[in-house]
Amino acid sequence: MDISRIADIGTISQTSQTRSVEHRTENKGSSLASEHTDKFVKSEAMFTPAYTKKSAQKQASDNNLSQRENAENTVDKVDAETAKENHGTLMTKGISHIIRAMFVKQGEILSGNVPSVGAKMYAEELLDQLRALYGNSSAEENTPEYWQPDETAARLLTFFDAVSVEGEDKMPLLESSFLSAFNDTEQLFGGRGRLPLESYETKKLVMDSYFNGAA
């Protein structure tokens, strides 16, 4: 038996075992490190990004809710302002139509001119609704005496006092309606200066005694 060879085999075997143990230890260490690293990465991937994502979602949701509430408040405010504006516009138009009916009838009776069949019929329809307020008849409305400046101005002031306006500044609304009605009547009769002189005197009396006087 070759002793040297046996010794070499033992050395080789020991070396192999040593290397095998070291290799296993290295592999085990590598596996553990890899495992812990994976767990750490996985854990962080599961925690940090998810937390950040939820926070971002919550923040975005809160922002969306705030924006929606702000938008709703803005819409409500705009709707309220629009409704108020529309109400004022309708009131002005309604009052203006009645005042225009008086000037149209006055212009027709005192000048002998009819601005248009439609305007004449509309004016008479509105005046028919005012007879209870003034206590007159349709026959009286067809006389020149009924439409003299002093009498016409007095009836206009009576109408102004009878107008009830809730939530509105009455004086500017009436003045706007009055001026609009007078200008519309002028246009129906052909333009500025085409109404009878009594109509312009009526306008001056109303402006001086009601609007300018109140100011």
Short mmCIF file of C-alpha atoms in Angstrom, two decimals:
data_model
loop_
_atom_site.label_atom_id
_atom_site.label_comp_id
_atom_site.label_asym_id
_atom_site.label_seq_id
_atom_site.Cartn_x
_atom_site.Cartn_y
_atom_site.Cartn_z
CA MET A 1 0.00 0.00 0.00
CA ASP A 2 1.33 3.33 -0.89
CA ILE A 3 1.28 5.44 2.28
CA SER A 4 1.88 8.60 0.39
CA ARG A 5 -1.05 7.90 -1.77
CA ILE A 6 -3.29 7.27 1.20
CA ALA A 7 -2.13 10.50 2.72
CA ASP A 8 -2.88 12.32 -0.48
CA ILE A 9 -6.36 10.82 -0.63
CA GLY A 10 -7.00 11.93 2.96
CA THR A 11 -5.79 15.38 2.16
CA ILE A 12 -7.92 15.49 -0.94
CA SER A 13 -10.89 14.14 0.98
CA GLN A 14 -10.38 16.67 3.77
CA THR A 15 -9.89 19.43 1.28
CA SER A 16 -12.98 18.34 -0.57
CA GLN A 17 -14.97 18.18 2.66
CA THR A 18 -13.63 21.56 3.71
CA ARG A 19 -14.55 23.03 0.35
CA SER A 20 -17.92 21.30 0.47
CA VAL A 21 -18.65 22.71 3.91
CA GLU A 22 -17.47 26.13 2.87
CA HIS A 23 -19.55 25.89 -0.29
CA ARG A 24 -22.62 24.87 1.64
CA THR A 25 -22.04 27.60 4.14
CA GLU A 26 -21.57 30.10 1.34
CA ASN A 27 -24.66 28.88 -0.44
CA LYS A 28 -26.59 28.92 2.78
CA GLY A 29 -25.38 32.42 3.52
CA SER A 30 -26.21 33.52 0.05
CA SER A 31 -29.65 31.98 0.28
CA LEU A 32 -30.33 33.59 3.61
CA ALA A 33 -29.11 36.95 2.45
CA SER A 34 -31.10 36.64 -0.72
CA GLU A 35 -34.12 35.49 1.19
CA HIS A 36 -33.93 38.33 3.68
CA THR A 37 -33.25 40.79 0.90
CA ASP A 38 -36.24 39.53 -1.04
CA LYS A 39 -38.39 39.73 2.04
CA PHE A 40 -37.23 43.25 2.73
CA VAL A 41 -37.81 44.32 -0.83
CA LYS A 42 -41.14 42.58 -0.98
CA SER A 43 -42.11 43.99 2.38
CA GLU A 44 -41.14 47.49 1.39
CA ALA A 45 -42.83 47.07 -1.95
CA MET A 46 -45.98 46.00 -0.16
CA PHE A 47 -45.85 48.73 2.47
CA THR A 48 -44.34 51.93 1.20
CA PRO A 49 -45.79 52.09 -2.32
CA ALA A 50 -49.19 50.89 -1.15
CA TYR A 51 -49.25 53.45 1.65
CA THR A 52 -48.15 56.19 -0.71
CA LYS A 53 -50.71 55.13 -3.27
CA LYS A 54 -53.52 55.13 -0.74
CA SER A 55 -52.44 58.48 0.58
CA ALA A 56 -52.32 59.88 -2.94
CA GLN A 57 -55.73 58.41 -3.66
CA LYS A 58 -57.14 59.88 -0.46
CA GLN A 59 -55.64 63.27 -1.21
CA ALA A 60 -56.94 63.19 -4.76
CA SER A 61 -60.34 62.12 -3.49
CA ASP A 62 -60.39 64.94 -0.95
CA ASN A 63 -59.37 67.41 -3.64
CA ASN A 64 -62.07 66.13 -5.98
CA LEU A 65 -64.65 66.42 -3.21
CA SER A 66 -63.57 69.97 -2.41
CA GLN A 67 -63.62 70.90 -6.08
CA ARG A 68 -67.06 69.39 -6.49
CA GLU A 69 -68.40 71.22 -3.45
CA ASN A 70 -66.87 74.48 -4.66
CA ALA A 71 -68.34 73.92 -8.11
CA GLU A 72 -71.77 73.20 -6.64
CA ASN A 73 -71.61 76.31 -4.48
CA THR A 74 -70.59 78.37 -7.51
CA VAL A 75 -73.43 76.94 -9.59
CA ASP A 76 -75.93 77.61 -6.80
CA LYS A 77 -74.68 81.17 -6.49
CA VAL A 78 -74.85 81.75 -10.23
CA ASP A 79 -78.34 80.22 -10.40
CA ALA A 80 -79.54 82.47 -7.60
CA GLU A 81 -78.08 85.57 -9.22
CA THR A 82 -79.52 84.58 -12.60
CA ALA A 83 -82.96 83.99 -11.10
CA LYS A 84 -82.84 87.38 -9.40
CA GLU A 85 -81.72 89.06 -12.63
CA ASN A 86 -84.43 87.31 -14.66
CA HIS A 87 -87.08 88.32 -12.12
CA GLY A 88 -86.00 91.96 -12.30
CA THR A 89 -85.98 91.87 -16.09
CA LEU A 90 -89.48 90.39 -16.25
CA MET A 91 -90.79 92.93 -13.76
CA THR A 92 -89.31 95.79 -15.77
CA LYS A 93 -90.82 94.49 -19.01
CA GLY A 94 -94.25 93.94 -17.46
CA ILE A 95 -94.42 97.42 -15.96
CA SER A 96 -93.00 98.93 -19.15
CA HIS A 97 -95.76 97.35 -21.26
CA ILE A 98 -98.49 98.95 -19.14
CA ILE A 99 -96.85 102.39 -19.24
CA ARG A 100 -96.36 102.08 -22.98
CA ALA A 101 -100.07 101.26 -23.37
CA MET A 102 -100.91 104.62 -21.79
CA PHE A 103 -98.54 106.55 -24.04
CA VAL A 104 -99.70 104.66 -27.13
CA LYS A 105 -103.35 105.53 -26.38
CA GLN A 106 -102.45 109.11 -25.55
CA GLY A 107 -100.49 109.45 -28.78
CA GLU A 108 -103.29 107.91 -30.82
CA ILE A 109 -106.05 110.11 -29.38
CA LEU A 110 -104.12 113.39 -29.42
CA SER A 111 -102.37 112.95 -32.78
CA GLY A 112 -104.99 110.94 -34.64
CA ASN A 113 -102.33 108.48 -35.77
CA VAL A 114 -102.38 104.75 -35.12
CA PRO A 115 -98.83 103.36 -34.75
CA SER A 116 -99.90 99.83 -35.72
CA VAL A 117 -102.99 97.67 -35.38
CA GLY A 118 -101.14 95.23 -33.13
CA ALA A 119 -99.84 97.95 -30.81
CA LYS A 120 -103.31 99.56 -30.64
CA MET A 121 -105.03 96.27 -29.73
CA TYR A 122 -102.38 95.37 -27.16
CA ALA A 123 -102.63 98.82 -25.53
CA GLU A 124 -106.42 98.61 -25.28
CA GLU A 125 -106.20 95.13 -23.77
CA LEU A 126 -103.84 96.36 -21.04
CA LEU A 127 -105.85 99.53 -20.40
CA ASP A 128 -108.96 97.41 -19.96
CA GLN A 129 -107.22 95.76 -16.98
CA LEU A 130 -106.44 99.18 -15.43
CA ARG A 131 -109.98 100.61 -15.47
CA ALA A 132 -110.72 99.19 -12.04
CA LEU A 133 -107.71 101.10 -10.70
CA TYR A 134 -108.78 104.43 -12.20
CA GLY A 135 -112.54 103.97 -12.21
CA ASN A 136 -112.98 105.19 -15.78
CA SER A 137 -114.74 103.81 -18.85
CA SER A 138 -113.51 102.95 -22.34
CA ALA A 139 -115.51 105.91 -23.67
CA GLU A 140 -113.54 108.32 -21.47
CA GLU A 141 -110.27 106.90 -22.82
CA ASN A 142 -111.28 108.02 -26.30
CA THR A 143 -111.49 111.73 -25.40
CA PRO A 144 -108.63 114.26 -25.61
CA GLU A 145 -109.45 115.57 -22.14
CA TYR A 146 -108.63 112.23 -20.58
CA TRP A 147 -105.06 112.31 -21.96
CA GLN A 148 -103.97 115.81 -21.06
CA PRO A 149 -100.52 115.96 -19.40
CA ASP A 150 -101.64 116.66 -15.82
CA GLU A 151 -104.33 113.95 -15.84
CA THR A 152 -102.11 111.38 -17.55
CA ALA A 153 -99.18 112.06 -15.21
CA ALA A 154 -101.46 111.69 -12.18
CA ARG A 155 -102.66 108.30 -13.41
CA LEU A 156 -99.11 107.16 -14.00
CA LEU A 157 -98.15 108.10 -10.42
CA THR A 158 -101.20 106.24 -9.11
CA PHE A 159 -100.04 103.19 -11.05
CA PHE A 160 -96.51 103.52 -9.64
CA ASP A 161 -97.88 103.57 -6.09
CA ALA A 162 -99.96 100.46 -6.82
CA VAL A 163 -96.95 98.48 -8.04
CA SER A 164 -95.66 96.06 -5.40
CA VAL A 165 -92.08 94.88 -5.76
CA GLU A 166 -90.66 92.31 -3.34
CA GLY A 167 -86.92 92.02 -2.89
CA GLU A 168 -86.20 94.70 -5.46
CA ASP A 169 -85.30 98.37 -5.35
CA LYS A 170 -88.58 99.80 -6.62
CA MET A 171 -87.51 103.29 -7.70
CA PRO A 172 -84.78 102.30 -10.24
CA LEU A 173 -87.02 99.56 -11.62
CA LEU A 174 -89.91 101.98 -12.18
CA GLU A 175 -87.68 104.63 -13.73
CA SER A 176 -86.10 102.11 -16.09
CA SER A 177 -89.55 100.83 -17.07
CA PHE A 178 -90.89 104.35 -17.60
CA LEU A 179 -88.03 105.52 -19.83
CA SER A 180 -88.04 102.26 -21.79
CA ALA A 181 -91.79 102.53 -22.38
CA PHE A 182 -91.56 106.13 -23.55
CA ASN A 183 -88.69 105.38 -25.94
CA ASP A 184 -90.54 102.35 -27.35
CA THR A 185 -93.63 104.50 -27.93
CA GLU A 186 -91.54 107.09 -29.77
CA GLN A 187 -90.21 104.39 -32.07
CA LEU A 188 -93.73 103.11 -32.76
CA PHE A 189 -94.77 106.62 -33.86
CA GLY A 190 -91.74 107.14 -36.09
CA GLY A 191 -88.86 108.18 -33.82
CA ARG A 192 -87.74 110.95 -31.55
CA GLY A 193 -89.97 114.02 -31.50
CA ARG A 194 -92.85 112.32 -33.35
CA LEU A 195 -95.19 112.02 -30.35
CA PRO A 196 -97.69 114.77 -29.53
CA LEU A 197 -96.37 117.63 -27.41
CA GLU A 198 -98.62 116.53 -24.55
CA SER A 199 -96.70 113.24 -24.32
CA TYR A 200 -93.40 115.05 -23.74
CA GLU A 201 -95.07 117.31 -21.17
CA THR A 202 -96.39 114.20 -19.43
CA LYS A 203 -92.92 112.70 -19.34
CA LYS A 204 -91.45 115.87 -17.81
CA LEU A 205 -94.14 116.05 -15.13
CA VAL A 206 -93.54 112.44 -14.10
CA MET A 207 -89.77 112.76 -14.06
CA ASP A 208 -89.84 115.99 -12.03
CA SER A 209 -92.52 115.01 -9.54
CA TYR A 210 -91.67 111.34 -9.00
CA PHE A 211 -88.15 110.36 -9.99
CA ASN A 212 -86.13 113.57 -9.83
CA GLY A 213 -88.13 114.78 -6.87
CA ALA A 214 -87.54 111.55 -5.00
CA ALA A 215 -83.82 111.72 -5.76
#
